[in-house]
Structures are given as structure tokens and as C-alpha cells.
Amino acid sequence: MHASTRLLVVEDDASIGEPLVEALGREGFPVTWVTTGADALAAPGPFDLVLLDLGLPDLDGSEVCRRLRSASSVPIIVLTARDDEVERVLLLEMGADDYVLKPFGFRELVARIRAVRRRSTPQAPSPGAPPVEPEGLVVDRRSRRVRLAGAEVDLTPKEFDLLALLADEPGRAFSREQILHEVWDEHWWGPTKTLDVHVSSLRKKLGPDPWISTLRGVGYRLDPPTAGALTVIGEP
């Protein structure tokens, strides 16, 4: 149930913030509303998701995004009127999980909130399930954790979903359109460079072995470097 999803809304424009907070409240979301970047960084929380406007009076929203991400893994959806692809990609690199262009429809925003929450909420392990400690790369869908050679790999929610999708069928070629649809959901219509940014970040975090292959003109494929190097735990 999304009723327990605690939202932090960071929006300095009262003409947008007031009706947005009221509408989210009617949807059952507990909402804390702040109007400055400083208040966003100081908000007591904890929160399950942040709706972050970029045009704040004290700090640029991109800096607030960076600081929020450095302090926690809370999902962040950016609300922006800046129709600039490069800037939006940079925001995603800084840790934003999604963005919505202003003006936006409320139904679309709620759908984005639910989609991001689905991707960022760990699935509870089955009661009594024995611990599994295989070698190599381990993608655990139940806990949304990734380990490589026994060490935890710190991934953003989007990076985990991208890796999990590719890991479900290693060796299969996934088109860019398939990946965007599955990982960024059917509402995604943003820049496809977003995918390249996340693949690049994943490659760095997975170390020197070439886990992810680029298929020019097609998309990407996960290629475990050796047999048995990949283990996926949990159902897709």
C-alpha cells in the first residue's frame, strides 16, 4: 500500500506546492513540504521518497540532490521546468531516480512515485530460507543487494534494476527500447542517453572484468567472464 509512503516535497512555488501537497494527501501519502534546499537537507524524516524542485531560492536543486544522495539512498524524483537533456542526464548521474517535466499531470506523477517505490523497496526473503553465499557476482532480488567476490556493491535503485534485468538472461541481447521500458517503466519518455550513463556507472562498479557488452545499433548484453560467475537469487 502506498499510504505508508512518506514523501518530502521540496518546492518553493506555493502555487504548485499547495495544490500538490493537498492532492498527494488525498491519495493517502503522508507529506512534509519545505520550500528551501536548506530545509530539505535538515528535514527530520525518515522519508521514503523525495520530490525535488530544481529552482530553489537558496541552493540549486542539483546540489540538494547530490547532498541528499551522499547522505542516504532515499529515492529522488526531480521536478523541473528545464528542458535540457544534458542537465537531466547529469542529475541522474548525481543520484536522481527519475524526473518529471513541468507542467506535469498529477496522475503521471503518482504513477512515477509508485514505479520508483516498487523498484527501490526490498522484497522480504522467504521465511526460513537458508543463507546463500555463492562466489562471483551475486544478484539478490529478495534483498535488492549485489555482491561481487563476497564484497557488497553499492548500487542505486536504477542500477540494480538494470543489472537484474540483464542478469535474468545472461547472454541475451536486450534492445535499448526493451531496457528503457522494463527499467524506467512504460511512462518513461526521457533521453536514451540515461541508459548509457547507468551502464557506464555499472561497469565501473563491477570492476575490470567486461560484464556488460555493448551491441552497436542494438543495446546491451550481460556476459559473465567465466562459467558459474553469476548467481541470481529470487524471482523476477
Short mmCIF file of C-alpha atoms in Angstrom, two decimals:
data_model
loop_
_atom_site.label_atom_id
_atom_site.label_comp_id
_atom_site.label_asym_id
_atom_site.label_seq_id
_atom_site.Cartn_x
_atom_site.Cartn_y
_atom_site.Cartn_z
CA MET A 1 0.00 0.00 0.00
CA HIS A 2 1.37 3.41 -0.92
CA ALA A 3 -0.44 5.06 2.01
CA SER A 4 2.65 4.47 4.16
CA THR A 5 4.98 6.11 1.62
CA ARG A 6 6.29 9.21 3.40
CA LEU A 7 7.07 11.99 0.95
CA LEU A 8 9.29 15.04 1.25
CA VAL A 9 8.16 17.71 -1.22
CA VAL A 10 10.78 20.41 -1.92
CA GLU A 11 9.02 23.19 -3.85
CA ASP A 12 9.31 26.95 -3.28
CA ASP A 13 6.39 27.97 -5.52
CA ALA A 14 3.26 27.98 -3.35
CA SER A 15 1.01 27.93 -6.43
CA ILE A 16 2.45 24.49 -7.20
CA GLY A 17 3.30 23.25 -3.72
CA GLU A 18 -0.04 23.85 -2.02
CA PRO A 19 -2.28 22.02 -4.54
CA LEU A 20 0.35 19.28 -4.96
CA VAL A 21 0.58 18.60 -1.24
CA GLU A 22 -3.21 18.66 -0.94
CA ALA A 23 -3.64 16.22 -3.84
CA LEU A 24 -0.96 13.86 -2.51
CA GLY A 25 -2.68 13.93 0.87
CA ARG A 26 -5.96 12.91 -0.75
CA GLU A 27 -4.09 9.97 -2.30
CA GLY A 28 -3.08 8.87 1.21
CA PHE A 29 0.56 9.99 1.16
CA PRO A 30 1.94 11.49 4.39
CA VAL A 31 3.69 14.65 3.12
CA THR A 32 6.25 17.06 4.55
CA TRP A 33 6.56 20.24 2.48
CA VAL A 34 9.60 22.53 2.56
CA THR A 35 10.45 25.49 0.35
CA THR A 36 14.27 25.73 0.50
CA GLY A 37 17.22 23.46 -0.08
CA ALA A 38 18.49 24.04 3.45
CA ASP A 39 15.16 22.93 4.92
CA ALA A 40 15.17 19.86 2.66
CA LEU A 41 18.61 18.83 3.93
CA ALA A 42 17.57 19.46 7.54
CA ALA A 43 14.13 17.79 7.36
CA PRO A 44 13.94 15.18 10.15
CA GLY A 45 12.45 12.29 8.17
CA PRO A 46 12.88 9.48 7.55
CA PHE A 47 11.27 9.69 4.12
CA ASP A 48 10.52 7.03 1.55
CA LEU A 49 10.80 9.35 -1.47
CA VAL A 50 11.72 12.96 -2.25
CA LEU A 51 10.02 15.16 -4.86
CA LEU A 52 12.66 17.80 -5.57
CA ASP A 53 12.19 21.05 -7.48
CA LEU A 54 15.35 22.42 -9.10
CA GLY A 55 14.59 26.15 -8.91
CA LEU A 56 15.06 26.75 -5.19
CA PRO A 57 15.81 30.19 -3.70
CA ASP A 58 18.93 29.27 -1.72
CA LEU A 59 20.60 26.17 -3.21
CA ASP A 60 20.40 24.82 -6.73
CA GLY A 61 18.28 21.68 -6.81
CA SER A 62 21.12 19.70 -8.37
CA GLU A 63 23.30 20.44 -5.33
CA VAL A 64 20.47 19.42 -3.00
CA CYS A 65 20.12 16.19 -4.99
CA ARG A 66 23.83 15.48 -4.68
CA ARG A 67 23.84 16.09 -0.93
CA LEU A 68 20.73 14.02 -0.33
CA ARG A 69 22.21 11.13 -2.27
CA SER A 70 25.53 11.33 -0.44
CA ALA A 71 23.68 11.11 2.87
CA SER A 72 21.13 8.37 2.07
CA SER A 73 19.68 6.09 -0.59
CA VAL A 74 16.20 7.66 -0.46
CA PRO A 75 14.68 7.67 -3.99
CA ILE A 76 14.55 11.13 -5.59
CA ILE A 77 12.21 12.32 -8.35
CA VAL A 78 13.22 15.69 -9.76
CA LEU A 79 10.53 18.19 -10.75
CA THR A 80 11.94 20.53 -13.36
CA ALA A 81 10.95 23.08 -15.97
CA ARG A 82 14.45 22.88 -17.51
CA ASP A 83 14.02 21.04 -20.78
CA ASP A 84 17.73 20.36 -21.20
CA GLU A 85 18.79 16.78 -21.86
CA VAL A 86 22.39 17.20 -20.70
CA GLU A 87 21.33 18.68 -17.36
CA ARG A 88 18.77 15.94 -16.77
CA VAL A 89 21.37 13.27 -17.50
CA LEU A 90 23.76 14.94 -15.04
CA LEU A 91 21.01 14.86 -12.41
CA LEU A 92 20.58 11.14 -12.95
CA GLU A 93 24.32 10.73 -12.61
CA MET A 94 24.16 12.61 -9.31
CA GLY A 95 21.68 10.09 -7.98
CA ALA A 96 18.17 11.14 -9.04
CA ASP A 97 16.00 8.13 -9.80
CA ASP A 98 13.59 9.83 -12.20
CA TYR A 99 12.39 13.26 -13.27
CA VAL A 100 9.14 14.89 -14.37
CA LEU A 101 8.97 17.95 -16.58
CA LYS A 102 6.77 20.86 -15.52
CA PRO A 103 3.93 21.26 -16.17
CA PHE A 104 3.05 17.67 -15.33
CA GLY A 105 -0.14 15.70 -14.86
CA PHE A 106 -0.87 14.54 -11.32
CA ARG A 107 -1.76 11.01 -12.47
CA GLU A 108 1.59 10.73 -14.21
CA LEU A 109 3.41 11.91 -11.09
CA VAL A 110 1.65 9.36 -8.88
CA ALA A 111 2.49 6.63 -11.40
CA ARG A 112 6.15 7.67 -11.29
CA ILE A 113 6.12 7.65 -7.46
CA ARG A 114 4.66 4.15 -7.39
CA ALA A 115 7.08 2.86 -10.03
CA VAL A 116 10.15 4.24 -8.24
CA ARG A 117 8.93 2.86 -4.92
CA ARG A 118 8.40 -0.59 -6.44
CA ARG A 119 11.94 -0.60 -7.75
CA SER A 120 13.51 0.68 -4.54
CA THR A 121 11.63 -1.41 -1.96
CA PRO A 122 13.46 -4.61 -0.98
CA GLN A 123 11.50 -7.84 -1.20
CA ALA A 124 11.33 -9.78 2.06
CA PRO A 125 13.17 -13.12 1.97
CA SER A 126 11.13 -16.28 2.31
CA PRO A 127 10.73 -17.38 5.95
CA GLY A 128 13.29 -20.00 6.88
CA ALA A 129 15.29 -19.57 3.67
CA PRO A 130 18.88 -20.73 4.25
CA PRO A 131 21.66 -18.22 3.69
CA VAL A 132 23.28 -18.46 0.28
CA GLU A 133 26.87 -17.35 -0.18
CA PRO A 134 27.91 -18.28 -3.74
CA GLU A 135 31.07 -16.92 -5.34
CA GLY A 136 31.38 -14.44 -8.20
CA LEU A 137 28.64 -11.89 -8.89
CA VAL A 138 25.51 -12.41 -6.80
CA VAL A 139 22.32 -10.51 -7.64
CA ASP A 140 19.82 -10.99 -4.82
CA ARG A 141 16.39 -9.81 -5.88
CA ARG A 142 14.89 -10.56 -2.45
CA SER A 143 17.07 -8.08 -0.60
CA ARG A 144 18.00 -5.94 -3.64
CA ARG A 145 21.67 -6.42 -2.81
CA VAL A 146 24.61 -7.21 -5.07
CA ARG A 147 27.88 -8.82 -4.02
CA LEU A 148 30.99 -9.32 -6.11
CA ALA A 149 33.64 -11.73 -4.83
CA GLY A 150 31.95 -11.52 -1.42
CA ALA A 151 32.05 -7.70 -1.23
CA GLU A 152 28.93 -5.54 -1.28
CA VAL A 153 28.44 -3.46 -4.44
CA ASP A 154 26.65 -0.19 -3.70
CA LEU A 155 24.10 0.39 -6.49
CA THR A 156 21.39 2.96 -6.97
CA PRO A 157 17.84 1.59 -7.41
CA LYS A 158 18.03 2.13 -11.18
CA GLU A 159 21.44 0.47 -11.42
CA PHE A 160 20.15 -2.56 -9.53
CA ASP A 161 17.10 -2.90 -11.77
CA LEU A 162 19.25 -2.61 -14.89
CA LEU A 163 21.70 -5.25 -13.68
CA ALA A 164 18.90 -7.56 -12.51
CA LEU A 165 17.19 -7.37 -15.90
CA LEU A 166 20.37 -8.27 -17.78
CA ALA A 167 21.30 -10.94 -15.23
CA ASP A 168 17.95 -12.74 -15.61
CA GLU A 169 19.05 -13.86 -19.09
CA PRO A 170 22.85 -13.68 -19.39
CA GLY A 171 23.98 -13.83 -22.99
CA ARG A 172 20.70 -12.38 -24.29
CA ALA A 173 20.80 -9.19 -26.33
CA PHE A 174 18.44 -6.58 -24.86
CA SER A 175 17.49 -3.68 -27.10
CA ARG A 176 17.66 -0.15 -25.72
CA GLU A 177 13.89 0.12 -26.04
CA GLN A 178 13.34 -3.09 -24.04
CA ILE A 179 15.63 -1.94 -21.25
CA LEU A 180 14.09 1.52 -21.02
CA HIS A 181 10.60 0.01 -20.93
CA GLU A 182 11.46 -2.55 -18.24
CA VAL A 183 13.73 -0.46 -16.02
CA TRP A 184 12.27 3.03 -16.47
CA ASP A 185 8.70 1.65 -16.92
CA GLU A 186 6.14 2.39 -19.60
CA HIS A 187 5.87 6.05 -18.58
CA TRP A 188 9.49 6.78 -19.50
CA TRP A 189 9.99 9.14 -22.40
CA GLY A 190 13.22 10.88 -21.42
CA PRO A 191 16.64 10.88 -23.10
CA THR A 192 18.02 7.48 -24.08
CA LYS A 193 21.49 8.68 -23.02
CA THR A 194 20.26 7.98 -19.49
CA LEU A 195 20.74 4.29 -20.22
CA ASP A 196 24.34 4.82 -21.35
CA VAL A 197 25.09 6.77 -18.17
CA HIS A 198 23.79 3.96 -15.97
CA VAL A 199 25.63 1.26 -17.95
CA SER A 200 28.86 3.24 -17.63
CA SER A 201 28.36 3.57 -13.88
CA LEU A 202 27.59 -0.15 -13.53
CA ARG A 203 30.74 -1.09 -15.43
CA LYS A 204 32.88 0.97 -13.08
CA LYS A 205 31.29 -0.63 -10.03
CA LEU A 206 31.68 -4.18 -11.39
CA GLY A 207 35.43 -3.80 -11.76
CA PRO A 208 37.81 -4.67 -14.58
CA ASP A 209 36.00 -7.72 -15.99
CA PRO A 210 33.85 -6.83 -19.04
CA TRP A 211 30.50 -7.93 -17.61
CA ILE A 212 28.33 -5.78 -19.89
CA SER A 213 28.83 -5.84 -23.67
CA THR A 214 27.68 -3.05 -25.95
CA LEU A 215 25.91 -4.23 -29.10
CA ARG A 216 26.15 -1.37 -31.56
CA GLY A 217 22.81 -0.41 -33.01
CA VAL A 218 21.02 -2.86 -30.70
CA GLY A 219 21.61 -2.46 -26.98
CA TYR A 220 23.42 -4.37 -24.25
CA ARG A 221 24.12 -7.91 -23.07
CA LEU A 222 25.45 -9.38 -19.81
CA ASP A 223 28.40 -11.70 -20.42
CA PRO A 224 29.74 -13.42 -17.28
CA PRO A 225 33.54 -13.73 -17.70
CA THR A 226 33.56 -17.39 -16.61
CA ALA A 227 31.07 -20.23 -16.20
CA GLY A 228 29.37 -20.10 -12.82
CA ALA A 229 30.47 -16.50 -12.19
CA LEU A 230 26.87 -15.24 -11.92
CA THR A 231 24.17 -16.20 -9.40
CA VAL A 232 20.69 -14.65 -9.34
CA ILE A 233 18.60 -15.19 -6.20
CA GLY A 234 14.84 -14.64 -6.23
CA GLU A 235 12.22 -14.43 -8.95
CA PRO A 236 11.97 -11.51 -11.40
#
